[in-house]
Amino acid sequence: MRMEWSYSFTIIERAFGANAKVNSDSGTLDQDNPATALHPDGSIWAVWEQTTGGSDTDIYIAELAPGGSAFGPSRLIYDSQRNQSHPVIAIDSAGRLYVAWHDSDTEAPNVSDILLSSFDGSTWTHDASGVMPHQINVDPADPETVAVPSHPTMGVDSNNRVSVAWEEVRNGDSNIWVRSLEGGVLGDATRITNDPAAQTDPALAVDPSDGTIYVVWNDLRNAGTEGVDVFGAASTGNWQNELLVTGLGSQSSPAVVAGSVHLLWVGVDVDNFSQIFYDSDPDDIVLFDGDSIIDVDETNIVVSDPTIAASATKRFAAWTDHRNVDNNSDTDIFYAESGSPFGSNNKINEASGTSAQSKPVIGVDAQGNPYVIWVDERNGNKDIYFVGATSLGDPLPTTVAVDPNGTTSVSVDARANLQVEIPVLPDGINANEITISDVNNAPPLPASAGNAIGLKYKFEPSGLRFDPPATIRIPVEEQTIHNSFRVLRYDPGANGGLDPDHPWTDDGILNPAIRKPDGSGGYYLEVQVTRFSIFGGLGRTLGGGGGGGGGGGGWCALVPFGGGKPMEFFLPIGVCIVIGLALRARDMRRRRKKSN
């Protein structure tokens, strides 16, 4: 009997920024199994395991500072002769970091522990001995009993109680255990499953409002009739095991967030047709039915590694997707977010040939926007990569002025040469309604068309049209080696018919950017536009001194490019272009020669 799958999704698209490498090493070491958490100050932290040579692995951590564009240097958490792998991370309301991992003996893999260390901002703390991190698992009383813990998962509640769940095999019997650390003191370790069949791969979530701990896992107790099922238990229910997801095929790889209980899992029918399912319950752990969040119906699709996060109003999901695999290993990271219940599936890793992307973990930033971290093999080894959703900053303070000719200018107060000049205001528009704002995690510019050199500001009202054209001026903020520049515009309202991988256009841009010297405020770009939109800049170095002058020949031509997709709240907006100053000295020398 073939299982019937139901589909329920709506069109919700969100733009994402450029992919960024997280680990700072420049060699060929492999990184794997990332995890992430958000700090109360708005910084994003990532942990992962790194192979240091041979079979030895260690745990590294890095921080993306609030408003930063790149992760800081990778730092080793704990150094020993044993292997450290499969890290997880949680951060409490005081900003203390907690990292737990699987710690195993390199010579005897059956000798292992779950260890936990915390970071107070200056040092990684250990247990009362001051020598080792906290050991979370409890050694068996019988020395003849072989216990092998693995696969930790962790969460923290509003009272800063940290809870860890893990899988542990004792004499061949695999069960799920839980233990909490509160005020630096470990509570009792509790085995929450007792069935002789295997219980594996737990996922843990803590309800931030009341501290209830939820744990879900793969369970084989019904494998003889129904395959793998998903079970769960809650701390408020005395860890009563509940069947959550069942069916004729296998249901596995659960991911969970709490508040309301939101559950994501992989369902595979008897024909090995896999989907990712989502369901939720506002009050408790119950039997879930679920709707598929996969928006293609193909009998050979394979999905894995589901991960889920939630803001106050939305749920965000990511997973490893094989839909683009064709006799190679080109798996990708796909994303969807809740609508009714989930929206369209979008690939968020940039095109990278036939290299594999896998093992995503998803988080929510301080503004409630999603970000994803994953394992990426585009460089020939395994690295950790990050991408954040494009989001819009608050409008910057501006000043409105009208010159004697009736031209209206709107200028940002604290940033020289960031402004728009409008010869004729459109009907019904007041100059005070025009705003300029920063854009965070702007969509990537096309590497195939040149070097991306910036994408930063928005101008609103979105889609506002001008006749005659308005002039946007944007300060040059970075030095580059380029001597020719290109301007592209992204407008989902106008470009809906374009290839979704190439949604950029030159429509509505009458003159390319013009570099102009300014004695007080440095260099800036100037471009004439017929509407507000997202503007992107590309730089290229041409032989023969080809410059980026106003509308001449050569590289100032404009063409479409690929990158992001519009998101529901990301309306057509204008964004800056950042270009270089490498020729500034040369220009000054030429002017001096002319003056002589």
Coordinates of C-alpha atoms in Angstrom, one line a residue:
M1 CA 0.0 0.0 0.0
R2 CA 1.4 3.4 -1.0
M3 CA 1.1 6.2 1.6
E4 CA -0.9 9.2 0.5
W5 CA 0.9 12.5 0.9
S6 CA -0.9 15.8 1.3
Y7 CA 0.5 19.1 0.1
S8 CA -0.2 22.5 1.6
F9 CA 1.9 25.6 0.9
T10 CA 1.6 29.2 -0.2
I11 CA 3.9 31.5 -2.1
I12 CA 6.1 33.2 0.4
E13 CA 9.6 34.2 -0.7
R14 CA 12.4 35.8 1.2
A15 CA 15.7 37.2 0.0
F16 CA 18.9 36.0 1.5
G17 CA 22.4 37.6 1.5
A18 CA 25.7 36.4 0.2
N19 CA 27.0 33.1 1.6
A20 CA 29.8 33.6 4.0
K21 CA 32.4 31.2 5.3
V22 CA 32.3 30.8 9.1
N23 CA 35.5 28.9 10.0
S24 CA 38.6 31.1 9.6
D25 CA 41.2 28.5 8.7
S26 CA 42.4 28.7 5.1
G27 CA 43.6 25.1 4.8
T28 CA 42.0 21.9 3.8
L29 CA 40.8 20.7 7.2
D30 CA 37.3 19.3 7.4
Q31 CA 34.6 21.0 9.5
D32 CA 31.4 19.2 10.4
N33 CA 28.2 19.1 12.5
P34 CA 27.6 22.8 13.2
A35 CA 25.2 24.3 15.8
T36 CA 24.2 27.8 16.5
A37 CA 22.6 30.1 19.1
L38 CA 21.7 33.8 19.5
H39 CA 23.3 35.9 22.3
P40 CA 21.1 38.5 24.2
D41 CA 23.3 41.3 22.7
G42 CA 22.3 40.3 19.2
S43 CA 25.5 38.4 18.2
I44 CA 25.3 35.0 16.5
W45 CA 27.5 32.2 17.7
A46 CA 28.4 29.0 15.8
V47 CA 30.1 25.9 17.0
W48 CA 31.4 22.9 15.0
E49 CA 33.8 20.1 15.0
Q50 CA 37.1 20.3 13.1
T51 CA 39.4 17.5 12.0
T52 CA 42.9 18.4 13.1
G53 CA 44.7 15.6 11.4
G54 CA 44.1 11.9 11.1
S55 CA 41.0 11.0 13.0
D56 CA 41.4 13.6 15.8
T57 CA 38.6 16.2 16.0
D58 CA 38.2 19.3 18.2
I59 CA 35.4 21.8 18.9
Y60 CA 35.7 25.3 17.6
I61 CA 33.5 28.4 18.0
A62 CA 33.1 31.8 16.3
E63 CA 31.0 34.9 16.7
L64 CA 29.2 37.2 14.3
A65 CA 29.0 40.5 16.1
P66 CA 25.8 42.5 16.0
G67 CA 25.7 44.3 12.7
G68 CA 28.8 42.6 11.5
S69 CA 29.4 41.2 8.1
A70 CA 31.8 38.4 8.9
F71 CA 32.5 35.9 11.7
G72 CA 35.4 36.5 13.9
P73 CA 38.4 34.1 14.3
S74 CA 37.7 30.5 15.1
R75 CA 38.6 29.6 18.6
L76 CA 39.3 26.2 20.2
I77 CA 37.0 25.4 23.1
Y78 CA 38.8 22.5 24.8
D79 CA 42.0 20.6 24.0
S80 CA 42.6 17.0 25.0
Q81 CA 43.9 13.8 23.5
R82 CA 40.4 12.5 22.9
N83 CA 38.0 13.3 20.1
Q84 CA 35.4 16.0 20.5
S85 CA 32.5 15.9 18.1
H86 CA 28.8 16.7 17.5
P87 CA 28.7 20.0 19.5
V88 CA 25.5 21.8 20.6
I89 CA 25.2 25.3 22.0
A90 CA 22.8 27.3 24.2
I91 CA 23.1 30.8 25.6
D92 CA 21.2 32.0 28.7
S93 CA 19.6 35.4 29.4
A94 CA 22.8 36.6 31.2
G95 CA 24.8 35.9 28.0
R96 CA 26.7 32.8 29.3
L97 CA 27.5 30.3 26.6
Y98 CA 27.1 26.6 27.1
V99 CA 28.6 24.1 24.7
A100 CA 28.2 20.3 25.1
W101 CA 29.7 17.6 22.9
H102 CA 30.4 13.9 22.5
D103 CA 33.9 13.2 23.9
S104 CA 35.4 9.8 22.9
D105 CA 38.7 8.0 23.3
T106 CA 40.7 7.8 20.1
E107 CA 42.0 4.4 21.0
A108 CA 38.8 3.0 22.3
P109 CA 35.7 4.4 20.7
N110 CA 33.4 2.7 23.2
V111 CA 34.9 4.8 25.9
S112 CA 33.0 8.1 25.7
D113 CA 31.2 10.8 27.6
I114 CA 28.9 13.9 27.1
L115 CA 30.9 16.9 28.3
L116 CA 29.7 20.5 28.9
S117 CA 31.6 23.7 29.4
S118 CA 30.4 27.3 29.8
F119 CA 31.9 30.6 28.8
D120 CA 31.5 33.7 30.9
G121 CA 33.0 36.1 28.4
S122 CA 36.6 35.5 29.3
T123 CA 37.3 31.8 30.1
W124 CA 35.7 28.4 29.6
T125 CA 34.7 27.1 33.0
H126 CA 34.9 23.5 34.1
D127 CA 33.5 21.3 36.9
A128 CA 34.5 21.6 40.6
S129 CA 37.8 20.0 40.0
G130 CA 38.8 22.9 37.7
V131 CA 40.3 20.3 35.3
M132 CA 37.5 18.9 33.2
P133 CA 34.3 20.2 31.7
H134 CA 31.1 18.9 33.4
Q135 CA 30.4 15.2 32.6
I136 CA 26.7 15.0 31.9
N137 CA 26.3 11.2 31.5
V138 CA 26.6 9.0 34.6
D139 CA 28.9 6.0 34.6
P140 CA 27.2 2.7 35.3
A141 CA 27.5 1.4 38.9
D142 CA 28.4 -2.0 37.4
P143 CA 31.9 -1.7 35.9
E144 CA 31.1 -4.6 33.6
T145 CA 28.3 -2.5 31.9
V146 CA 29.4 -0.8 28.7
A147 CA 27.8 2.6 28.3
V148 CA 28.3 4.7 25.1
P149 CA 26.6 8.1 25.2
S150 CA 26.3 10.2 22.0
H151 CA 24.3 12.7 20.0
P152 CA 23.7 15.5 22.7
T153 CA 21.0 18.1 22.3
M154 CA 20.5 21.1 24.5
G155 CA 18.3 24.0 25.5
V156 CA 18.0 26.7 28.2
D157 CA 14.9 28.2 30.0
S158 CA 14.2 31.7 31.3
N159 CA 15.6 30.7 34.7
N160 CA 18.9 29.9 33.0
R161 CA 18.5 26.2 33.7
V162 CA 20.4 24.3 31.0
S163 CA 19.1 20.8 30.0
V164 CA 20.9 18.2 27.9
A165 CA 19.4 15.1 26.3
W166 CA 21.4 12.4 24.7
E167 CA 21.3 8.9 23.3
E168 CA 23.1 6.2 25.4
V169 CA 23.7 2.5 24.5
R170 CA 24.2 0.2 27.6
N171 CA 24.9 -3.4 26.8
G172 CA 23.3 -3.0 23.4
D173 CA 20.1 -1.3 24.6
S174 CA 19.8 2.3 23.3
N175 CA 17.7 4.8 25.3
I176 CA 17.3 8.6 25.8
W177 CA 18.6 10.4 28.9
V178 CA 18.1 13.9 30.2
R179 CA 20.0 16.0 32.8
S180 CA 20.0 19.6 33.8
L181 CA 22.6 22.1 35.1
E182 CA 21.3 24.9 37.3
G183 CA 23.4 27.4 39.1
G184 CA 26.5 25.4 38.2
V185 CA 25.1 22.3 39.9
L186 CA 24.1 19.2 38.0
G187 CA 20.8 17.5 38.8
D188 CA 20.1 13.8 38.5
A189 CA 20.5 12.0 35.2
T190 CA 17.1 10.6 34.1
R191 CA 16.5 7.8 31.6
I192 CA 13.2 8.8 29.9
T193 CA 12.8 5.7 27.7
N194 CA 12.8 2.0 28.8
D195 CA 11.6 0.0 25.8
P196 CA 14.1 -2.7 24.7
A197 CA 13.9 -1.5 21.1
A198 CA 16.3 1.3 20.1
Q199 CA 15.5 5.0 20.8
T200 CA 18.0 7.3 19.0
D201 CA 18.8 10.8 17.7
P202 CA 17.0 13.0 20.3
A203 CA 16.1 16.6 19.8
L204 CA 15.3 18.9 22.8
A205 CA 13.4 22.1 23.1
V206 CA 12.5 24.2 26.2
D207 CA 9.3 26.3 26.5
P208 CA 10.6 29.7 27.4
S209 CA 7.4 30.7 29.3
D210 CA 7.2 27.8 31.8
G211 CA 10.5 25.8 31.5
T212 CA 8.8 22.6 30.2
I213 CA 11.4 20.4 28.5
Y214 CA 10.3 18.5 25.4
V215 CA 12.3 15.7 23.9
V216 CA 11.5 13.9 20.7
W217 CA 13.4 10.9 19.1
N218 CA 13.4 8.1 16.6
D219 CA 11.8 5.0 18.0
L220 CA 11.9 1.4 16.8
R221 CA 9.5 -0.2 19.2
N222 CA 6.9 -0.7 16.4
A223 CA 9.4 -1.4 13.7
G224 CA 8.0 -4.8 13.0
T225 CA 4.7 -3.4 11.7
E226 CA 5.2 0.3 10.9
G227 CA 8.9 1.0 10.6
V228 CA 10.6 3.8 12.5
D229 CA 8.3 6.2 14.4
V230 CA 8.7 9.5 16.2
F231 CA 8.1 9.5 19.9
G232 CA 8.3 12.3 22.5
A233 CA 8.0 13.1 26.1
A234 CA 7.6 16.2 28.3
S235 CA 9.0 17.0 31.7
T236 CA 5.6 18.1 33.0
G237 CA 4.2 14.6 32.0
N238 CA 6.7 12.7 34.2
W239 CA 8.4 11.8 30.9
Q240 CA 5.5 9.7 29.7
N241 CA 6.5 8.4 26.3
E242 CA 4.0 9.4 23.6
L243 CA 3.7 8.2 20.0
L244 CA 3.8 11.3 17.9
V245 CA 4.2 10.3 14.3
T246 CA 3.5 6.8 12.7
G247 CA 2.8 5.3 9.4
L248 CA 3.6 2.4 7.0
G249 CA 6.9 3.9 6.1
S250 CA 9.6 5.4 8.3
Q251 CA 9.1 8.7 10.2
S252 CA 12.4 10.0 11.6
S253 CA 14.9 12.9 12.1
P254 CA 12.5 15.0 14.3
A255 CA 13.3 18.6 15.0
V256 CA 11.3 20.6 17.6
V257 CA 10.8 24.1 19.0
A258 CA 8.7 24.9 22.0
G259 CA 6.3 27.6 23.1
S260 CA 3.6 26.0 21.1
V261 CA 5.2 22.6 20.2
H262 CA 6.3 22.8 16.6
L263 CA 7.5 19.5 15.1
L264 CA 9.3 18.8 11.8
W265 CA 10.3 15.4 10.6
V266 CA 11.2 13.2 7.5
G267 CA 8.6 10.8 6.3
V268 CA 9.6 8.0 3.9
D269 CA 6.9 5.8 2.3
V270 CA 7.4 2.2 1.3
D271 CA 8.6 3.3 -2.2
N272 CA 11.4 5.5 -0.5
F273 CA 9.6 8.7 -1.5
S274 CA 10.6 11.2 1.2
Q275 CA 9.0 14.4 2.3
I276 CA 9.5 16.8 5.2
F277 CA 6.4 17.2 7.4
Y278 CA 5.3 19.9 9.8
D279 CA 2.7 20.0 12.6
S280 CA 2.1 21.8 15.8
D281 CA 0.0 21.8 18.9
P282 CA -0.4 24.9 21.2
D283 CA -0.6 23.0 24.5
D284 CA 1.1 19.6 24.5
I285 CA 2.8 16.7 22.8
V286 CA 0.0 14.8 20.9
L287 CA -0.3 12.5 17.9
F288 CA 0.7 14.6 14.9
D289 CA -0.6 14.2 11.3
G290 CA 1.4 16.8 9.5
D291 CA 1.5 18.4 6.1
S292 CA 4.4 18.2 3.7
I293 CA 6.3 21.4 3.3
I294 CA 8.0 20.1 0.1
D295 CA 6.6 21.9 -3.0
V296 CA 7.5 19.3 -5.7
D297 CA 5.9 16.0 -6.2
E298 CA 8.6 13.6 -7.5
T299 CA 8.9 10.0 -6.6
N300 CA 12.7 10.1 -6.5
I301 CA 13.2 13.1 -4.3
V302 CA 15.3 12.7 -1.2
V303 CA 15.3 15.1 1.7
S304 CA 17.1 14.9 5.1
D305 CA 18.5 16.9 8.0
P306 CA 15.4 19.0 8.8
T307 CA 15.9 21.9 11.2
I308 CA 13.3 24.4 12.6
A309 CA 13.3 27.7 14.4
A310 CA 10.5 30.1 15.4
S311 CA 10.0 33.8 15.9
A312 CA 7.1 35.4 17.7
T313 CA 4.9 35.1 14.6
K314 CA 6.6 32.6 12.2
R315 CA 8.2 29.2 11.8
F316 CA 11.3 28.7 9.7
A317 CA 12.6 25.4 8.3
A318 CA 15.7 24.3 6.4
W319 CA 16.9 20.9 5.1
T320 CA 19.3 19.1 2.8
D321 CA 17.6 18.6 -0.6
H322 CA 18.6 16.2 -3.4
R323 CA 16.2 17.6 -6.0
N324 CA 19.1 18.9 -8.1
V325 CA 21.2 15.8 -7.9
D326 CA 21.9 14.2 -11.3
N327 CA 24.6 11.5 -11.0
N328 CA 26.6 13.7 -8.6
S329 CA 26.7 14.8 -5.0
D330 CA 25.2 18.3 -5.5
T331 CA 22.9 18.4 -2.5
D332 CA 21.6 21.9 -1.6
I333 CA 20.2 23.7 1.4
F334 CA 16.5 24.6 0.9
Y335 CA 14.4 26.9 3.0
A336 CA 10.7 27.6 3.7
E337 CA 8.7 29.6 6.2
S338 CA 5.3 29.3 7.7
G339 CA 2.3 30.7 5.7
S340 CA -0.6 28.4 5.5
P341 CA 1.2 26.5 6.8
F342 CA 4.5 26.8 4.9
G343 CA 5.6 28.7 1.8
S344 CA 7.5 27.8 -1.3
N345 CA 10.9 26.1 -1.2
N346 CA 13.9 28.2 -2.0
K347 CA 17.6 27.2 -2.4
I348 CA 19.7 29.4 -0.2
N349 CA 23.2 28.3 -1.0
E350 CA 24.8 30.0 -3.9
A351 CA 25.5 27.9 -7.0
S352 CA 28.7 25.9 -6.5
G353 CA 28.9 23.3 -9.3
T354 CA 28.5 19.7 -8.1
S355 CA 29.7 20.2 -4.5
A356 CA 27.5 19.1 -1.6
Q357 CA 25.8 21.3 1.0
S358 CA 24.4 19.5 4.0
K359 CA 23.5 19.4 7.7
P360 CA 21.9 22.8 8.1
V361 CA 21.0 24.4 11.4
I362 CA 18.6 27.3 11.5
G363 CA 18.3 30.2 13.9
V364 CA 16.5 33.5 14.4
D365 CA 18.4 36.8 14.7
A366 CA 17.7 39.7 17.1
Q367 CA 15.3 41.2 14.6
G368 CA 13.3 38.0 14.3
N369 CA 14.7 37.1 10.9
P370 CA 16.1 33.6 10.0
Y371 CA 19.6 32.6 9.3
V372 CA 21.1 29.3 8.4
I373 CA 24.5 27.6 9.0
W374 CA 25.6 24.4 7.2
V375 CA 28.4 22.2 6.0
D376 CA 29.7 23.2 2.5
E377 CA 32.1 21.4 0.2
R378 CA 32.5 24.1 -2.5
N379 CA 36.2 24.5 -1.7
G380 CA 37.0 20.9 -2.0
N381 CA 37.0 20.2 1.8
K382 CA 34.2 20.6 4.3
D383 CA 33.7 24.2 5.6
I384 CA 31.0 25.9 7.6
Y385 CA 28.9 28.5 5.8
F386 CA 26.4 31.1 6.9
V387 CA 23.6 33.1 5.2
G388 CA 21.2 35.6 6.8
A389 CA 17.9 36.7 5.5
T390 CA 17.7 40.2 4.0
S391 CA 16.1 42.6 6.4
L392 CA 15.5 46.3 6.4
G393 CA 16.8 48.7 9.0
D394 CA 14.9 51.6 10.5
P395 CA 14.8 54.8 8.4
L396 CA 17.9 57.0 8.9
P397 CA 17.4 60.6 10.1
T398 CA 17.1 62.9 7.0
T399 CA 16.8 66.6 6.1
V400 CA 14.5 67.8 3.3
A401 CA 15.4 70.9 1.3
V402 CA 14.0 72.5 -1.8
D403 CA 16.3 74.7 -4.1
P404 CA 15.1 77.7 -6.1
N405 CA 14.4 75.6 -9.2
G406 CA 12.0 73.5 -7.2
T407 CA 14.2 70.4 -6.9
T408 CA 13.6 68.5 -3.7
S409 CA 16.5 66.8 -1.9
V410 CA 16.3 64.3 0.9
S411 CA 19.7 63.8 2.6
V412 CA 20.8 61.5 5.4
D413 CA 22.1 63.7 8.2
A414 CA 25.0 61.6 9.4
R415 CA 26.3 60.3 6.1
A416 CA 27.7 62.7 3.6
N417 CA 26.5 62.3 0.0
L418 CA 23.8 59.8 0.8
Q419 CA 20.7 61.5 -0.7
V420 CA 18.1 61.6 -3.5
E421 CA 17.3 64.7 -5.6
I422 CA 13.8 64.8 -7.2
P423 CA 13.1 67.5 -9.9
V424 CA 9.4 66.9 -9.7
L425 CA 7.7 65.1 -6.8
P426 CA 5.1 62.6 -8.0
D427 CA 1.5 63.6 -7.3
G428 CA 0.3 62.8 -3.8
I429 CA 3.8 62.4 -2.4
N430 CA 5.1 64.5 0.4
A431 CA 8.9 64.9 0.7
N432 CA 8.8 63.9 4.3
E433 CA 7.4 60.5 3.3
I434 CA 10.6 59.6 1.5
T435 CA 13.0 57.5 3.6
I436 CA 16.5 56.0 3.3
S437 CA 17.5 53.0 5.3
D438 CA 20.2 50.4 5.6
V439 CA 19.7 46.9 4.2
N440 CA 21.1 43.9 6.2
N441 CA 22.3 40.8 4.5
A442 CA 21.7 42.2 1.0
P443 CA 21.3 39.6 -1.8
P444 CA 24.5 38.6 -3.5
L445 CA 25.6 40.2 -6.7
P446 CA 26.5 38.0 -9.7
A447 CA 30.1 36.7 -9.7
S448 CA 29.7 35.9 -13.4
A449 CA 29.3 39.6 -14.3
G450 CA 32.1 41.0 -12.2
N451 CA 33.1 41.5 -8.6
A452 CA 30.2 42.4 -6.2
I453 CA 31.2 45.6 -4.4
G454 CA 28.2 46.4 -2.3
L455 CA 24.5 46.5 -1.8
K456 CA 23.4 48.5 1.2
Y457 CA 20.7 51.2 1.1
K458 CA 16.9 51.3 0.5
F459 CA 14.9 54.2 -0.7
E460 CA 11.1 54.4 -0.1
P461 CA 8.2 54.6 -0.8
S462 CA 8.7 51.4 -2.6
G463 CA 8.2 51.5 -6.4
L464 CA 7.8 55.2 -6.5
R465 CA 8.2 56.4 -10.1
F466 CA 9.8 59.7 -11.3
D467 CA 9.3 61.7 -14.5
P468 CA 11.8 63.3 -15.1
P469 CA 14.2 60.9 -13.4
A470 CA 15.4 61.3 -9.8
T471 CA 19.1 61.3 -9.0
I472 CA 20.5 59.1 -6.3
R473 CA 23.8 59.8 -4.7
I474 CA 25.6 57.2 -2.6
P475 CA 29.0 57.6 -0.9
V476 CA 31.8 55.4 -1.8
E477 CA 32.7 53.5 1.4
E478 CA 35.4 51.0 0.4
Q479 CA 38.6 51.2 -1.6
T480 CA 38.8 48.8 -4.6
I481 CA 41.1 48.1 -7.5
H482 CA 38.4 48.5 -10.1
N483 CA 38.3 51.1 -12.8
S484 CA 35.0 50.3 -14.3
F485 CA 31.6 49.8 -12.7
R486 CA 28.1 48.5 -13.4
V487 CA 24.7 49.2 -11.9
L488 CA 21.8 46.8 -11.7
R489 CA 18.3 47.1 -10.3
Y490 CA 16.2 44.6 -8.6
D491 CA 12.5 45.1 -8.6
P492 CA 10.2 42.1 -8.0
G493 CA 7.2 44.0 -9.1
A494 CA 8.6 44.7 -12.5
N495 CA 10.7 41.5 -12.9
G496 CA 8.3 38.8 -12.0
G497 CA 8.6 37.3 -15.5
L498 CA 12.4 36.9 -15.3
D499 CA 14.2 33.7 -14.7
P500 CA 14.1 33.4 -10.8
D501 CA 17.9 32.9 -10.8
H502 CA 18.4 36.1 -12.8
P503 CA 15.9 38.7 -11.5
W504 CA 18.1 41.8 -12.0
T505 CA 17.6 44.3 -14.8
D506 CA 18.7 47.7 -16.1
D507 CA 15.2 48.9 -16.7
G508 CA 14.6 52.3 -15.2
I509 CA 18.3 53.3 -14.9
L510 CA 19.1 56.0 -17.5
N511 CA 22.7 56.7 -16.7
P512 CA 25.2 54.4 -15.0
A513 CA 27.0 55.5 -11.9
I514 CA 29.4 58.5 -12.1
R515 CA 32.3 58.9 -9.7
K516 CA 32.7 62.5 -8.6
P517 CA 35.3 64.0 -6.2
D518 CA 34.1 66.0 -3.3
G519 CA 36.5 67.9 -1.2
S520 CA 34.5 67.6 2.1
G521 CA 32.8 64.3 1.8
G522 CA 35.0 62.0 -0.3
Y523 CA 33.9 60.3 -3.5
Y524 CA 30.3 59.2 -4.2
L525 CA 28.3 57.6 -7.0
E526 CA 25.5 59.2 -8.8
V527 CA 22.8 57.4 -10.9
Q528 CA 19.6 58.6 -12.4
V529 CA 16.5 56.4 -11.8
T530 CA 12.9 56.3 -12.9
R531 CA 11.8 54.5 -9.8
F532 CA 12.9 53.5 -6.3
S533 CA 14.2 50.0 -6.2
I534 CA 17.2 47.9 -5.0
F535 CA 20.4 48.9 -6.7
G536 CA 23.5 46.8 -6.9
G537 CA 27.0 47.6 -8.1
L538 CA 29.7 45.5 -9.7
G539 CA 33.3 46.4 -10.3
R540 CA 35.8 45.3 -12.9
T541 CA 39.3 46.2 -13.9
L542 CA 39.7 46.8 -17.6
G543 CA 42.8 47.2 -19.6
G544 CA 43.6 50.5 -21.3
G545 CA 42.4 52.6 -18.4
G546 CA 38.7 52.0 -19.1
G547 CA 36.8 54.2 -16.6
G548 CA 33.5 54.1 -15.0
G549 CA 32.3 57.5 -16.4
G550 CA 28.8 58.6 -17.0
G551 CA 27.1 56.5 -19.6
G552 CA 30.1 56.2 -22.0
G553 CA 30.8 52.9 -23.7
G554 CA 32.3 49.7 -22.5
W555 CA 31.6 48.3 -19.1
C556 CA 29.0 50.8 -18.0
A557 CA 26.4 48.8 -19.9
L558 CA 23.8 47.1 -17.6
V559 CA 22.6 43.5 -17.7
P560 CA 20.4 41.2 -15.5
F561 CA 21.9 39.1 -12.9
G562 CA 20.9 36.3 -10.5
G563 CA 20.9 36.2 -6.7
G564 CA 18.0 36.6 -4.3
K565 CA 14.2 36.4 -4.5
P566 CA 11.7 38.9 -3.1
M567 CA 10.3 38.3 0.3
E568 CA 6.9 39.1 1.5
F569 CA 7.9 42.2 3.4
F570 CA 10.8 43.1 1.2
L571 CA 9.1 45.5 -1.3
P572 CA 10.9 47.1 -4.3
I573 CA 13.5 49.3 -2.7
G574 CA 16.7 51.1 -3.5
V575 CA 20.0 50.0 -2.2
C576 CA 23.5 51.4 -2.5
I577 CA 26.5 50.4 -4.6
V578 CA 29.9 50.4 -3.0
I579 CA 32.8 51.0 -5.4
G580 CA 36.5 51.7 -5.3
L581 CA 38.9 54.5 -4.8
A582 CA 42.0 52.8 -6.3
L583 CA 42.3 55.4 -9.0
R584 CA 41.9 58.4 -6.7
A585 CA 45.6 59.1 -6.5
R586 CA 46.0 58.7 -10.3
D587 CA 43.1 61.2 -10.9
M588 CA 44.7 63.7 -8.5
R589 CA 48.0 63.4 -10.4
R590 CA 46.3 64.0 -13.7
R591 CA 44.5 67.1 -12.3
R592 CA 47.8 68.5 -11.0
K593 CA 49.4 68.0 -14.4
K594 CA 46.6 69.8 -16.2
S595 CA 46.8 72.7 -13.7
N596 CA 50.6 73.0 -14.4

